[in-house]
PDB file of C-alpha atoms and ligand atoms in Angstrom:
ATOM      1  CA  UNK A1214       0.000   0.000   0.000  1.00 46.00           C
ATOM      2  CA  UNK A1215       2.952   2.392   0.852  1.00 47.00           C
ATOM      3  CA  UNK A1216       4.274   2.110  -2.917  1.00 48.00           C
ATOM      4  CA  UNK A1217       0.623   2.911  -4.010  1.00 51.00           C
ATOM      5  CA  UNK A1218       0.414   5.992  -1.839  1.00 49.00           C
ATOM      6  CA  UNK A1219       3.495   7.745  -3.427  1.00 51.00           C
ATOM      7  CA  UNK A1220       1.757   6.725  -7.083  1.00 50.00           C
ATOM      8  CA  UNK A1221      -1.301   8.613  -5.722  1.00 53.00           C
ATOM      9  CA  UNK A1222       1.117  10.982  -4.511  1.00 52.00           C
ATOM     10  CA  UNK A1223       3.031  11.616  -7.615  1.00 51.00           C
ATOM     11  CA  UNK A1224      -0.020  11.880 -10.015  1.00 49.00           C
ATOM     12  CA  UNK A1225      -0.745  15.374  -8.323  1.00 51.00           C
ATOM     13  CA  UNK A1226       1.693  18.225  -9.503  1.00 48.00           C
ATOM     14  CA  UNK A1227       2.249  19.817  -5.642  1.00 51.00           C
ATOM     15  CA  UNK A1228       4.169  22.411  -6.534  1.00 46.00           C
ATOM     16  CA  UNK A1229       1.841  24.220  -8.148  1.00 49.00           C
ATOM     17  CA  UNK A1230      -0.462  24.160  -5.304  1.00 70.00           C
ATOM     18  CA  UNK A1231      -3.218  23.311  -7.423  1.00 82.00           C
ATOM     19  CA  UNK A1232      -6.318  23.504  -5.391  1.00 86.00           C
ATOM     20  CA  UNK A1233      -7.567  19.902  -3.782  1.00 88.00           C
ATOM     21  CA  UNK A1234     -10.803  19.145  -1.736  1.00 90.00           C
ATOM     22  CA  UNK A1235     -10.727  18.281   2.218  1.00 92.00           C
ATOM     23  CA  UNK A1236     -11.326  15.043   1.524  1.00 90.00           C
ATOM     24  CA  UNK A1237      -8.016  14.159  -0.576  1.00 92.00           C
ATOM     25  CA  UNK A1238      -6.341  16.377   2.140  1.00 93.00           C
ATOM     26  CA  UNK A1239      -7.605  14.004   4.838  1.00 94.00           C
ATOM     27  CA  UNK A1240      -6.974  11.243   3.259  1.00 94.00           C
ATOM     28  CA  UNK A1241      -3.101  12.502   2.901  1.00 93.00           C
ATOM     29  CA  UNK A1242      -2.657  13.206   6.621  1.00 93.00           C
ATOM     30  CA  UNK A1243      -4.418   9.982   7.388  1.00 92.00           C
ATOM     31  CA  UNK A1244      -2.336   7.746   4.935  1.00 93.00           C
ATOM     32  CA  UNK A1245       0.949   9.676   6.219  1.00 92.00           C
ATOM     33  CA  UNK A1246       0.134   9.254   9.666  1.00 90.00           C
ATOM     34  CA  UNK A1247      -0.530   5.401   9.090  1.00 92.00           C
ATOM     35  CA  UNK A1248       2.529   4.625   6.812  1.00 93.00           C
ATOM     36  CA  UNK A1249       4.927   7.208   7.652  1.00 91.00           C
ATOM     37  CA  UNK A1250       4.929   8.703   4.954  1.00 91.00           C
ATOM     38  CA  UNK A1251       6.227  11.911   6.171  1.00 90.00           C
ATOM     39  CA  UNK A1252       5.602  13.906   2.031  1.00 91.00           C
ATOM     40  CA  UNK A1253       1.973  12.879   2.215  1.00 91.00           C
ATOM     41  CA  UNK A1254       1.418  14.287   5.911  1.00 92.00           C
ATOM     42  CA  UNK A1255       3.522  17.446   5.355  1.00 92.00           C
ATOM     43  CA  UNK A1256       1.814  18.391   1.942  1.00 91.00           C
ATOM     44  CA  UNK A1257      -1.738  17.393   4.160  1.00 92.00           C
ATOM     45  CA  UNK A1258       0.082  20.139   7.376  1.00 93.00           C
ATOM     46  CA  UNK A1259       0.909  22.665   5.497  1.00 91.00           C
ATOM     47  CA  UNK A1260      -2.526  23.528   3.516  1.00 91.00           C
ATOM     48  CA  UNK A1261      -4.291  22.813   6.440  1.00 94.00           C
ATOM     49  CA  UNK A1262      -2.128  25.160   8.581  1.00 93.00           C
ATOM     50  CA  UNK A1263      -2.441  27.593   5.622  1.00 91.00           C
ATOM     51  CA  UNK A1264      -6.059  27.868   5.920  1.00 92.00           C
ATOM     52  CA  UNK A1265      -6.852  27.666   9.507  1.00 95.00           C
ATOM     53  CA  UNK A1266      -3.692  29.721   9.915  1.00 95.00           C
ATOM     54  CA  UNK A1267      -2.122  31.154  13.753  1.00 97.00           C
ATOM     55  CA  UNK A1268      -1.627  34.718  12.948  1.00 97.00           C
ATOM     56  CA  UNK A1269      -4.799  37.397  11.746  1.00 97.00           C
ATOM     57  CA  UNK A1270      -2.355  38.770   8.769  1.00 96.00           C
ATOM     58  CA  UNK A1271      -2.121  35.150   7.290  1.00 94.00           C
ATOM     59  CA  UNK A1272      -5.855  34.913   7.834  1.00 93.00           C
ATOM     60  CA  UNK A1273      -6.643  38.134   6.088  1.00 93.00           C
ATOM     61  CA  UNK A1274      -4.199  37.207   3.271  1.00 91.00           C
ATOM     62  CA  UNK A1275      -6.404  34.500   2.445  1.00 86.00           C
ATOM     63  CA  UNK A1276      -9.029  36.233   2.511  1.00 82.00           C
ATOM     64  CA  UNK A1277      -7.388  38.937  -0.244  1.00 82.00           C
ATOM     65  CA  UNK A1278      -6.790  36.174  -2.264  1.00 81.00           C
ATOM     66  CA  UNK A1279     -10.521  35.293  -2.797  1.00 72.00           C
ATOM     67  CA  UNK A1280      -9.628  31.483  -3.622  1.00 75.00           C
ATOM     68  CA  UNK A1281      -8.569  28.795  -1.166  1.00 80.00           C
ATOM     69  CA  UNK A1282      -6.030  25.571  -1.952  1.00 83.00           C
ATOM     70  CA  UNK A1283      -9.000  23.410   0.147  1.00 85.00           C
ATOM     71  CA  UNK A1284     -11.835  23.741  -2.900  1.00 83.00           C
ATOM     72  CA  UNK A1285     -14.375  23.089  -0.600  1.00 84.00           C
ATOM     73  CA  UNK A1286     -13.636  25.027   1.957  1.00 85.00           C
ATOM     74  CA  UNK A1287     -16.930  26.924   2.162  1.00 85.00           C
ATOM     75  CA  UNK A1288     -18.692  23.838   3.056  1.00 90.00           C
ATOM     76  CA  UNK A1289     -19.789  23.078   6.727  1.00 94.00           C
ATOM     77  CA  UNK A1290     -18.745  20.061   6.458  1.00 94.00           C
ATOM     78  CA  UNK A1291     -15.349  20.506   5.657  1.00 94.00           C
ATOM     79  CA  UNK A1292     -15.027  23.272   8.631  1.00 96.00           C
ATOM     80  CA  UNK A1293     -16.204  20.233  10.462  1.00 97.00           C
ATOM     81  CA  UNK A1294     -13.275  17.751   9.022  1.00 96.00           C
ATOM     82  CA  UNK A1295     -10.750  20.411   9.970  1.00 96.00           C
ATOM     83  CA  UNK A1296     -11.573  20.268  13.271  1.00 98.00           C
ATOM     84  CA  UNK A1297     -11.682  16.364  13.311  1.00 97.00           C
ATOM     85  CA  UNK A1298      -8.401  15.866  11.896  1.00 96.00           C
ATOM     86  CA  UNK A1299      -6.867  18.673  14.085  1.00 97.00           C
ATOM     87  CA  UNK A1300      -7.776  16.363  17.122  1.00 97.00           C
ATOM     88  CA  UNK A1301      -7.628  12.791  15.384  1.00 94.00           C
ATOM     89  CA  UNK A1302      -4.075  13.933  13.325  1.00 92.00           C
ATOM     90  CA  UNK A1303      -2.254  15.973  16.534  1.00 92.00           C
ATOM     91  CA  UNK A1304      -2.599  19.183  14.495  1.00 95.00           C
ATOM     92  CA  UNK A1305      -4.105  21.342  17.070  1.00 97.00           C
ATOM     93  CA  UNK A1306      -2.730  24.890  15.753  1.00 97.00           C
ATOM     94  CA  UNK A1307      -5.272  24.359  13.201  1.00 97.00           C
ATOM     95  CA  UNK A1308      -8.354  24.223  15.991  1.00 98.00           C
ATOM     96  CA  UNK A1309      -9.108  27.830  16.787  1.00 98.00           C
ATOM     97  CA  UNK A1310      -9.517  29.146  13.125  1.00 97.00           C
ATOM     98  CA  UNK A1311     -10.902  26.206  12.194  1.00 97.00           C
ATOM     99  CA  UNK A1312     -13.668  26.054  15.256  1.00 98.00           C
ATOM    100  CA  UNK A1313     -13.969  29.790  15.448  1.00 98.00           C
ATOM    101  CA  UNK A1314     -15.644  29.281  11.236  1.00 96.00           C
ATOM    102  CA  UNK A1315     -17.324  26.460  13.027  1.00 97.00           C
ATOM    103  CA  UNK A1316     -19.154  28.553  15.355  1.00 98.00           C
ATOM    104  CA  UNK A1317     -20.730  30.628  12.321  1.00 96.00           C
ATOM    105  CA  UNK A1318     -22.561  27.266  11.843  1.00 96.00           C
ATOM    106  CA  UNK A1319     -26.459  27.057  13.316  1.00 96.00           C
ATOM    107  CA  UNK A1320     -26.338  25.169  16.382  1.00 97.00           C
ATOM    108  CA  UNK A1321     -28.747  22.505  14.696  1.00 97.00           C
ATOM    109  CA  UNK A1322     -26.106  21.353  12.250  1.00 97.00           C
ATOM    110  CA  UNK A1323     -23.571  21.738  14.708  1.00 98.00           C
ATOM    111  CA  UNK A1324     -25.414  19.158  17.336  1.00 98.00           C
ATOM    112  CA  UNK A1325     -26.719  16.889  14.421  1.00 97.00           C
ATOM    113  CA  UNK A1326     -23.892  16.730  12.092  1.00 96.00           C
ATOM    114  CA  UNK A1327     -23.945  17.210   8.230  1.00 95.00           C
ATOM    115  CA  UNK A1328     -23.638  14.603   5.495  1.00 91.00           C
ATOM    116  CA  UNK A1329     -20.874  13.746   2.980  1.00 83.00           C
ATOM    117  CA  UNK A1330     -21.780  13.142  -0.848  1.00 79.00           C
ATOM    118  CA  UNK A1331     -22.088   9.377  -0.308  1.00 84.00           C
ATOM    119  CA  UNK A1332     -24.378   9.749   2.645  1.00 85.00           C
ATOM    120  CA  UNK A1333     -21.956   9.436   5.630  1.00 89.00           C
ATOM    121  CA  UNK A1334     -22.515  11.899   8.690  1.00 93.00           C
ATOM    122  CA  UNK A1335     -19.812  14.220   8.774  1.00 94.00           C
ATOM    123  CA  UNK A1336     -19.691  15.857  13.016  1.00 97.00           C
ATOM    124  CA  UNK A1337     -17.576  16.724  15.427  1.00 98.00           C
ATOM    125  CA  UNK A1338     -17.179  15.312  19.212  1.00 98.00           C
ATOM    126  CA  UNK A1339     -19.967  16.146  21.419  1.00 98.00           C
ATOM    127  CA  UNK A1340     -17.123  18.273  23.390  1.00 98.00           C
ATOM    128  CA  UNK A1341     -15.961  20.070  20.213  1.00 98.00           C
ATOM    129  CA  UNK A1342     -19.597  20.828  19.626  1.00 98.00           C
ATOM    130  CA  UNK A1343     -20.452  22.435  22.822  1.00 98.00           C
ATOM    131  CA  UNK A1344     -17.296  24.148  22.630  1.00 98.00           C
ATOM    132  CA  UNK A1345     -17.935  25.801  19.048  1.00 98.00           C
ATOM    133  CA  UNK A1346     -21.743  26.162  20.339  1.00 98.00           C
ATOM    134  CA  UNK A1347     -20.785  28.137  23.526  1.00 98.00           C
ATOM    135  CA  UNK A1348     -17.577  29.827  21.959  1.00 98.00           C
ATOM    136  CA  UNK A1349     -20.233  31.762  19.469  1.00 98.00           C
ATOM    137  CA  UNK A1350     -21.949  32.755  22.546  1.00 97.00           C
ATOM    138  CA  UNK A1351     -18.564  34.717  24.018  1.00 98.00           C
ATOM    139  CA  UNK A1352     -17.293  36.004  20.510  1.00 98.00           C
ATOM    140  CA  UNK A1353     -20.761  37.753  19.950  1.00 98.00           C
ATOM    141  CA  UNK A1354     -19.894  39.365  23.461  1.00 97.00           C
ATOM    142  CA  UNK A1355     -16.508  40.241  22.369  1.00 98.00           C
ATOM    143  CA  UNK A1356     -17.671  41.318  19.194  1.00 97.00           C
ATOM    144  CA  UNK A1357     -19.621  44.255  20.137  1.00 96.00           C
ATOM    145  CA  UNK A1358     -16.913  45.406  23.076  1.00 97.00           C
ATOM    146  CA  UNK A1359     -14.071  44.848  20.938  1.00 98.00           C
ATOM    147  CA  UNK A1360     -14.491  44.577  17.337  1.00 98.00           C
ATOM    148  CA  UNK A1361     -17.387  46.543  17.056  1.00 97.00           C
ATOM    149  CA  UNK A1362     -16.528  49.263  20.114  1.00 97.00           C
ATOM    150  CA  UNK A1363     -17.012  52.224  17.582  1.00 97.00           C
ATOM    151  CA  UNK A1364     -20.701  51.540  17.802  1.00 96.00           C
ATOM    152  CA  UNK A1365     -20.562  51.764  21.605  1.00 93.00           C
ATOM    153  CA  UNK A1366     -23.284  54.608  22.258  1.00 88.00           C
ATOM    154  CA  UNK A1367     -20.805  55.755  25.000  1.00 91.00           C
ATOM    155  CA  UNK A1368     -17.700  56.031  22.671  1.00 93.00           C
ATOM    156  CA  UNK A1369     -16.773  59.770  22.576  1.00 93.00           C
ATOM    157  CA  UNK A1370     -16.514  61.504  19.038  1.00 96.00           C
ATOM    158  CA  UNK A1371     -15.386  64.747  20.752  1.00 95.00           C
ATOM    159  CA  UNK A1372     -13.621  65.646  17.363  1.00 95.00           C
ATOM    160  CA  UNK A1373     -16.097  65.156  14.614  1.00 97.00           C
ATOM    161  CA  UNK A1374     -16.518  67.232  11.807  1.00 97.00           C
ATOM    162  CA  UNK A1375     -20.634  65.728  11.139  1.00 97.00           C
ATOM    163  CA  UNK A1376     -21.802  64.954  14.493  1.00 96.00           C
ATOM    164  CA  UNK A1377     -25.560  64.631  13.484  1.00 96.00           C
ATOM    165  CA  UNK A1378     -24.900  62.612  10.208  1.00 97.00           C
ATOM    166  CA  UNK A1379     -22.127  60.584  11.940  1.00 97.00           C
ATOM    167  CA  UNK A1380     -24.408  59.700  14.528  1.00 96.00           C
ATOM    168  CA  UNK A1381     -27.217  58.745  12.344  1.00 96.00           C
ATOM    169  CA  UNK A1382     -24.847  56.607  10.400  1.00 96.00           C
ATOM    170  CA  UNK A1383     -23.162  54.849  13.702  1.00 96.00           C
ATOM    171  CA  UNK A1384     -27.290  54.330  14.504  1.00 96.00           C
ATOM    172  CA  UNK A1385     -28.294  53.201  10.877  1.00 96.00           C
ATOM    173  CA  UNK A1386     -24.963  50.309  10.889  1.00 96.00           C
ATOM    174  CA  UNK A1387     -25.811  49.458  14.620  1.00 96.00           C
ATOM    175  CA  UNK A1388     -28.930  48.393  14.152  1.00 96.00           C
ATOM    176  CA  UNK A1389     -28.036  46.375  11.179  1.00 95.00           C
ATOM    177  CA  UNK A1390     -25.833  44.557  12.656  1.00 95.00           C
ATOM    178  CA  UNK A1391     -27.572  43.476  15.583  1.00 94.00           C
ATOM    179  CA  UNK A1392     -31.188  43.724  14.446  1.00 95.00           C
ATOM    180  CA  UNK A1393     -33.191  41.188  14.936  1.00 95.00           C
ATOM    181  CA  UNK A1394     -30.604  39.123  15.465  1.00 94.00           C
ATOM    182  CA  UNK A1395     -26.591  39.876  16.194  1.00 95.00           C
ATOM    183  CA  UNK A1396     -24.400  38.756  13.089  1.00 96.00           C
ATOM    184  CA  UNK A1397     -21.704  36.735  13.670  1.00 97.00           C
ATOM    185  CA  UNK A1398     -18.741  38.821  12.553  1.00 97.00           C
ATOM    186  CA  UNK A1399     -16.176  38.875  15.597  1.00 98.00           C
ATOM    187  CA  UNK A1400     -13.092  38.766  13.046  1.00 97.00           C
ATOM    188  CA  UNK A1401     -14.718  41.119   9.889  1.00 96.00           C
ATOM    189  CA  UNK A1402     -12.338  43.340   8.279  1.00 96.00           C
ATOM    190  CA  UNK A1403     -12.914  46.893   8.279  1.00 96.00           C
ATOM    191  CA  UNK A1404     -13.822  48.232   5.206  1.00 92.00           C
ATOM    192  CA  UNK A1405     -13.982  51.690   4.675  1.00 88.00           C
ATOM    193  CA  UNK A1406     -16.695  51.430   1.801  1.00 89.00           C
ATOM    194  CA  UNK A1407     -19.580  50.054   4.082  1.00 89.00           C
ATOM    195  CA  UNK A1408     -19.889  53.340   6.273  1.00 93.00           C
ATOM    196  CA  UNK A1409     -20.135  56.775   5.260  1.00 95.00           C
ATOM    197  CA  UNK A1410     -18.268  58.554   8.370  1.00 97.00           C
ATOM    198  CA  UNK A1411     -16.314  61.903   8.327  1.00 97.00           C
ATOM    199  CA  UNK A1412     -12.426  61.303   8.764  1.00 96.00           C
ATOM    200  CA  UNK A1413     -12.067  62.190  12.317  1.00 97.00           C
ATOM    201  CA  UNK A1414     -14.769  59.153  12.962  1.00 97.00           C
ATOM    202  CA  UNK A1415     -13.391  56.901  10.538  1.00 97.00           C
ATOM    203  CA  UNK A1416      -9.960  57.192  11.844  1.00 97.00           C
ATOM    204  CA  UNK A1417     -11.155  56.612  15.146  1.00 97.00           C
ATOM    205  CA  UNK A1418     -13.629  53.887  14.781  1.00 98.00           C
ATOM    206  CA  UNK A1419     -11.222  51.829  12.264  1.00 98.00           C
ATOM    207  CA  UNK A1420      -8.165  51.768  14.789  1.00 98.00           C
ATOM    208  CA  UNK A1421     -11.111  50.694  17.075  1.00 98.00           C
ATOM    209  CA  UNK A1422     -11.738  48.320  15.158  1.00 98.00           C
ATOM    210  CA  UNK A1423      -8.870  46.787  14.007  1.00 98.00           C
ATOM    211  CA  UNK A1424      -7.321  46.622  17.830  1.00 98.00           C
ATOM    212  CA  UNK A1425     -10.564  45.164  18.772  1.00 98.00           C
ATOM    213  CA  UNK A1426      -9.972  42.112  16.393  1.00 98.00           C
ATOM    214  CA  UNK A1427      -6.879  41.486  17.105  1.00 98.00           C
ATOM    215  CA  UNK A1428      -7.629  41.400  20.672  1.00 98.00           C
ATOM    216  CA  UNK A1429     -10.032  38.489  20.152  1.00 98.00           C
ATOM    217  CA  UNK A1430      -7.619  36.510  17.495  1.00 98.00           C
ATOM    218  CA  UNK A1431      -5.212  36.740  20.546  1.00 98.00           C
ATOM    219  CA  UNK A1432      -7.953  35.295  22.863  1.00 98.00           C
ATOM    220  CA  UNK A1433      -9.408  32.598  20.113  1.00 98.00           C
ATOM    221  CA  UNK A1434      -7.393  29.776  21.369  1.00 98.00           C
ATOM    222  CA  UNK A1435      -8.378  30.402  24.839  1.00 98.00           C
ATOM    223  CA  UNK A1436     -12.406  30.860  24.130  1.00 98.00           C
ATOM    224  CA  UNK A1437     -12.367  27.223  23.346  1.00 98.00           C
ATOM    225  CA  UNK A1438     -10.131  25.822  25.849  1.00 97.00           C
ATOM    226  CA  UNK A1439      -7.043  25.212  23.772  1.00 98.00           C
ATOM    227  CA  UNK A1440      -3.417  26.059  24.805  1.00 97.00           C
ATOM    228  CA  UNK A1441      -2.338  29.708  23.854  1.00 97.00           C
ATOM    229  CA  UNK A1442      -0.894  30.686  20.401  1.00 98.00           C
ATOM    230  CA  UNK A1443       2.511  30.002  21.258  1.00 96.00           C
ATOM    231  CA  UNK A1444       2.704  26.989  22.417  1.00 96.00           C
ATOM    232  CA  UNK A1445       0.221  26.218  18.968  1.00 97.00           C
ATOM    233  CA  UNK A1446       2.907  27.531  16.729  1.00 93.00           C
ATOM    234  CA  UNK A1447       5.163  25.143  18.206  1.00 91.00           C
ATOM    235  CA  UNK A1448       3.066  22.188  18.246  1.00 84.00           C
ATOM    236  CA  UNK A1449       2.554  22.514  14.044  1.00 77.00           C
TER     237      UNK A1449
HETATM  238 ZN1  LIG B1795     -17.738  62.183  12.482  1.00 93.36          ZN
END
C-alpha cells in the first residue's frame, strides 16, 4: 500500500499548489500518519495550517486572495473535518480558526452533524460541539466590546466634523448589525466602503476596530479551551 500511496502521490503536480478538496487532504494526513509517509502528511500540514492559519495577517491574506487551496472550503462540512483531523491527526494549531468558522454554523447542524456526498454523517465530538456552540456565545460578546466598540453609544466623538450625520450613520450600521438578530462577525475586516463617516470618525472607529480584532484573534485559542498561540505555533 505504501508504494501505491506515493503513485497517488506523484499523479498530483504539488508544486503548483493546485487547489484539492478536504477530503483528498484528509486522506493525505491519514495515509501519512498510518505509513509514515512523512511527504503525504507534510503536503496534508501545510494547507491545512495555511487555511486555519495562527496569525490574523495570514488569515486576512487569504481572505485577499478570494480562492482557497481546500476547494471546498466553504462547506460546513469541511469546517467540520478540519476540526476532526486537528484532534484525530495531533494538528491542534489548526483548531481555533478552524472552530472559530465552526461557530458561524447554526447550532442545529452543529449538534446533528452534516452529510458527505455518499451519505456518511460528517460531526464533530460532542465536546468540540459544545465548545464551538458556547464559543459563538462569548465572541458575539466580544464582538460588540471589541471589534465593534465604535458603535458603543458611550464612545466619545469629541472631534467630529458631522456629528448629526455621523451619529445617524453609527445608529443606521448598529442596528443592522444586531437587528433582529446579532451577526456573527467577531473577526470582519474593516472596510472603509460600508460606512459613510467623516475622517475624524473613521480614523477613530477603524483603529477601534482593528485593535478590537486582534484582541479576540489573541484570545481565540483560549475561548475554546485550547493552549495559547505560542505553544500552537510550536506544536505545528
Ligand atoms: Zn464624524
Amino acid at each position: 500500500l505504501t508504494s501505491f500511496c506515493f503513485l497517488f502521490f506523484d499523479s498530483y503536480h504539488f508544486s503548483d499548489r493546485d487547489p484539492l478538496p478536504i477530503s483528498v487532504i484528509a486522506a493525505f494526513l491519514r495515509l501519512g500518519d498510518k505509513y509514515g509517509i512523512d511527504q503525504l502528511r507534510s503536503e496534508a500540514v501545510s494547507r491545512l495550517t495555511s487555511v486555519f492559519s495562527t496569525t490574523l495577517e495570514e488569515r486576512d491574506r487569504n481572505w485577499e486572495r478570494k480562492s482557497s487551496i481546500i476547494t471546498d472550503i466553504e462547506y460546513t462540512r469541511s469546517l467540520f473535518t478540519a476540526v476532526n483531523l486537528g484532534r484525530e491527526c495531533n494538528l491542534p494549531s489548526v483548531l481555533p480558526a478552524a472552530m472559530h468558522a465552526c461557530s458561524s454554523v447554526q447550532a442545529k447542524y452543529i449538534l446533528r452533524g452534516v452529510h458527505f456526498g455518499d451519505g456518511t454523517r460528517c460531526i464533530m465530538s460532542p465536546a468540540d460541539q459544545e465548545a464551538c456552540i458556547t464559543g459563538r456565545l462569548i465572541l458575539l460578546e466580544r464582538q460588540g466590546t471589541k471589534t465593534l466598540k465604535w458603535l458603543d453609544p458611550k464612545e466619545s466623538y469629541a472631534g467630529c466634523y458631522q456629528p448629526q450625520a455621523c451619529d445617524r450613520e453609527r445608529q443606521g450600521v448598529f442596528q443592522g448589525f444586531w437587528y433582529p438578530l446579532p451577526k456573527f462577525m467577531p473577526l470582519v475586516r474593516w472596510n472603509d466602503k460600508k460606512v459613510s463617516f467623516c475622517k475624524f470618525c473613521s480614523k477613530k472607529s477603524s483603529d477601534l476596530h482593528n485593535a478590537g480584532r486582534q484582541g479576540i484573534w489573541d484570545e481565540l485559542p483560549s475561548i475554546y479551551g485550547l493552549p495559547e498561540w505560542e505553544e500552537l505555533r510550536k506544536q505545528q
